[in-house]
Amino acid sequence: MHFFISACPDDKIYVYVNDSAHDRTPYVFVELYADGLQDCIRKCFGNQFCYSLKYDVKAVERCSLYYFAAYNCTSQDLVLANSVQYHGGAITIDCLRCPANGDFGKF
């Protein structure tokens, strides 16, 4: 079953690393394996139902895609997804944007 429908043409996806994320278990759309954080980010970005994600290498399914959308992405400072380093534990990513697709935010 594939839900991947879009991509970022220049692969420059911007994200917000949410250090204060609450439990989003009720909003899980799908949990799946990912080769790493960047793979998980790409899987979320290309999915029409994914608005945020959690990556945790210790989880059975490392990549949790959520249909939970952060409520105020325009006020967040977004960083290039490729620059986000994974240091272990759970990391939550919100506000996935691709300027090449006309997505806007604070870049």
PDB file of C-alpha atoms in Angstrom:
ATOM      1  CA  MET A   1       0.000   0.000   0.000  1.00  0.00           C
ATOM      2  CA  HIS A   2       1.534   3.303  -1.098  1.00  0.00           C
ATOM      3  CA  PHE A   3       0.359   6.724   0.014  1.00  0.00           C
ATOM      4  CA  PHE A   4       3.280   8.684  -1.402  1.00  0.00           C
ATOM      5  CA  ILE A   5       1.987  11.267  -3.827  1.00  0.00           C
ATOM      6  CA  SER A   6       4.288  14.261  -3.948  1.00  0.00           C
ATOM      7  CA  ALA A   7       7.904  15.218  -3.722  1.00  0.00           C
ATOM      8  CA  CYS A   8       9.982  18.314  -3.326  1.00  0.00           C
ATOM      9  CA  PRO A   9      11.561  18.934  -6.769  1.00  0.00           C
ATOM     10  CA  ASP A  10      14.869  20.264  -5.425  1.00  0.00           C
ATOM     11  CA  ASP A  11      14.774  18.010  -2.313  1.00  0.00           C
ATOM     12  CA  LYS A  12      15.052  21.114  -0.089  1.00  0.00           C
ATOM     13  CA  ILE A  13      12.452  20.306   2.542  1.00  0.00           C
ATOM     14  CA  TYR A  14      12.305  22.668   5.506  1.00  0.00           C
ATOM     15  CA  VAL A  15      11.066  21.552   8.923  1.00  0.00           C
ATOM     16  CA  TYR A  16      10.551  22.628  12.508  1.00  0.00           C
ATOM     17  CA  VAL A  17      12.144  20.431  15.173  1.00  0.00           C
ATOM     18  CA  ASN A  18       9.579  20.461  17.968  1.00  0.00           C
ATOM     19  CA  ASP A  19      11.318  20.007  21.321  1.00  0.00           C
ATOM     20  CA  SER A  20       8.102  20.465  23.281  1.00  0.00           C
ATOM     21  CA  ALA A  21       5.874  17.987  21.449  1.00  0.00           C
ATOM     22  CA  HIS A  22       3.202  16.210  23.452  1.00  0.00           C
ATOM     23  CA  ASP A  23       2.066  12.630  22.947  1.00  0.00           C
ATOM     24  CA  ARG A  24       0.434  12.342  19.542  1.00  0.00           C
ATOM     25  CA  THR A  25      -0.504   8.671  19.730  1.00  0.00           C
ATOM     26  CA  PRO A  26      -4.206   9.396  19.020  1.00  0.00           C
ATOM     27  CA  TYR A  27      -3.130  11.060  15.760  1.00  0.00           C
ATOM     28  CA  VAL A  28      -0.983   8.239  14.340  1.00  0.00           C
ATOM     29  CA  PHE A  29      -1.737   7.677  10.678  1.00  0.00           C
ATOM     30  CA  VAL A  30       0.834   4.948  10.074  1.00  0.00           C
ATOM     31  CA  GLU A  31       3.955   3.555  11.690  1.00  0.00           C
ATOM     32  CA  LEU A  32       6.623   2.156   9.423  1.00  0.00           C
ATOM     33  CA  TYR A  33      10.282   1.359   9.059  1.00  0.00           C
ATOM     34  CA  ALA A  34      12.647   4.079   7.864  1.00  0.00           C
ATOM     35  CA  ASP A  35      16.362   3.842   7.126  1.00  0.00           C
ATOM     36  CA  GLY A  36      16.980   7.015   9.112  1.00  0.00           C
ATOM     37  CA  LEU A  37      15.521  10.381  10.076  1.00  0.00           C
ATOM     38  CA  GLN A  38      15.919  11.803   6.564  1.00  0.00           C
ATOM     39  CA  ASP A  39      14.095   8.814   5.073  1.00  0.00           C
ATOM     40  CA  CYS A  40      11.268   9.307   7.581  1.00  0.00           C
ATOM     41  CA  ILE A  41      11.046  13.017   6.694  1.00  0.00           C
ATOM     42  CA  ARG A  42      10.786  12.193   2.974  1.00  0.00           C
ATOM     43  CA  LYS A  43       8.100   9.576   3.660  1.00  0.00           C
ATOM     44  CA  CYS A  44       6.042  12.108   5.589  1.00  0.00           C
ATOM     45  CA  PHE A  45       6.503  14.912   3.089  1.00  0.00           C
ATOM     46  CA  GLY A  46       5.350  12.736   0.201  1.00  0.00           C
ATOM     47  CA  ASN A  47       2.223  11.602   2.015  1.00  0.00           C
ATOM     48  CA  GLN A  48      -1.019  13.554   1.662  1.00  0.00           C
ATOM     49  CA  PHE A  49      -2.145  12.560   5.186  1.00  0.00           C
ATOM     50  CA  CYS A  50       1.097  13.322   7.047  1.00  0.00           C
ATOM     51  CA  TYR A  51       1.540  16.667   8.784  1.00  0.00           C
ATOM     52  CA  SER A  52       4.130  15.742  11.410  1.00  0.00           C
ATOM     53  CA  LEU A  53       6.306  12.802  12.366  1.00  0.00           C
ATOM     54  CA  LYS A  54       8.240  11.148  15.148  1.00  0.00           C
ATOM     55  CA  TYR A  55      11.426   9.204  14.555  1.00  0.00           C
ATOM     56  CA  ASP A  56      12.843   6.890  17.205  1.00  0.00           C
ATOM     57  CA  VAL A  57      15.458   4.284  16.353  1.00  0.00           C
ATOM     58  CA  LYS A  58      14.469   2.280  19.461  1.00  0.00           C
ATOM     59  CA  ALA A  59      10.841   1.842  18.359  1.00  0.00           C
ATOM     60  CA  VAL A  60       9.683  -1.310  16.571  1.00  0.00           C
ATOM     61  CA  GLU A  61       8.542   0.868  13.676  1.00  0.00           C
ATOM     62  CA  ARG A  62      10.992   3.761  13.730  1.00  0.00           C
ATOM     63  CA  CYS A  63       8.914   6.273  11.783  1.00  0.00           C
ATOM     64  CA  SER A  64       5.480   7.407  13.019  1.00  0.00           C
ATOM     65  CA  LEU A  65       3.519   9.598  10.624  1.00  0.00           C
ATOM     66  CA  TYR A  66       0.811  11.774  12.147  1.00  0.00           C
ATOM     67  CA  TYR A  67      -2.163  13.598  10.741  1.00  0.00           C
ATOM     68  CA  PHE A  68      -1.635  16.110  13.573  1.00  0.00           C
ATOM     69  CA  ALA A  69      -0.726  19.543  12.209  1.00  0.00           C
ATOM     70  CA  ALA A  70       1.108  22.120  14.287  1.00  0.00           C
ATOM     71  CA  TYR A  71      -1.190  25.080  14.696  1.00  0.00           C
ATOM     72  CA  ASN A  72       1.208  27.939  13.931  1.00  0.00           C
ATOM     73  CA  CYS A  73       3.898  27.004  11.441  1.00  0.00           C
ATOM     74  CA  THR A  74       4.200  30.500   9.989  1.00  0.00           C
ATOM     75  CA  SER A  75       5.760  31.787  13.219  1.00  0.00           C
ATOM     76  CA  GLN A  76       8.310  28.964  13.513  1.00  0.00           C
ATOM     77  CA  ASP A  77      11.877  29.234  12.256  1.00  0.00           C
ATOM     78  CA  LEU A  78      12.232  26.375   9.811  1.00  0.00           C
ATOM     79  CA  VAL A  79      15.543  24.681   9.036  1.00  0.00           C
ATOM     80  CA  LEU A  80      16.667  22.624   6.080  1.00  0.00           C
ATOM     81  CA  ALA A  81      15.709  19.027   6.848  1.00  0.00           C
ATOM     82  CA  ASN A  82      19.095  17.741   5.669  1.00  0.00           C
ATOM     83  CA  SER A  83      20.749  19.785   8.435  1.00  0.00           C
ATOM     84  CA  VAL A  84      18.786  18.125  11.266  1.00  0.00           C
ATOM     85  CA  GLN A  85      20.980  15.667  13.153  1.00  0.00           C
ATOM     86  CA  TYR A  86      19.598  12.643  14.957  1.00  0.00           C
ATOM     87  CA  HIS A  87      21.247  12.021  18.339  1.00  0.00           C
ATOM     88  CA  GLY A  88      19.073   9.193  19.661  1.00  0.00           C
ATOM     89  CA  GLY A  89      15.750   9.071  21.462  1.00  0.00           C
ATOM     90  CA  ALA A  90      12.533  10.344  19.939  1.00  0.00           C
ATOM     91  CA  ILE A  91      12.543  13.415  17.715  1.00  0.00           C
ATOM     92  CA  THR A  92       9.365  15.164  16.546  1.00  0.00           C
ATOM     93  CA  ILE A  93       9.255  17.101  13.291  1.00  0.00           C
ATOM     94  CA  ASP A  94       6.506  19.569  12.356  1.00  0.00           C
ATOM     95  CA  CYS A  95       5.821  22.074   9.583  1.00  0.00           C
ATOM     96  CA  LEU A  96       7.276  20.249   6.581  1.00  0.00           C
ATOM     97  CA  ARG A  97       7.564  22.751   3.735  1.00  0.00           C
ATOM     98  CA  CYS A  98       9.037  22.858   0.228  1.00  0.00           C
ATOM     99  CA  PRO A  99       9.549  26.386  -1.162  1.00  0.00           C
ATOM    100  CA  ALA A 100      10.001  24.903  -4.675  1.00  0.00           C
ATOM    101  CA  ASN A 101       6.367  23.743  -4.447  1.00  0.00           C
ATOM    102  CA  GLY A 102       5.186  27.179  -3.350  1.00  0.00           C
ATOM    103  CA  ASP A 103       5.047  26.299   0.352  1.00  0.00           C
ATOM    104  CA  PHE A 104       5.637  29.275   2.589  1.00  0.00           C
ATOM    105  CA  GLY A 105       7.019  29.708   6.082  1.00  0.00           C
ATOM    106  CA  LYS A 106       9.906  31.401   7.867  1.00  0.00           C
ATOM    107  CA  PHE A 107      12.979  30.148   5.987  1.00  0.00           C
TER     108      PHE A 107
END
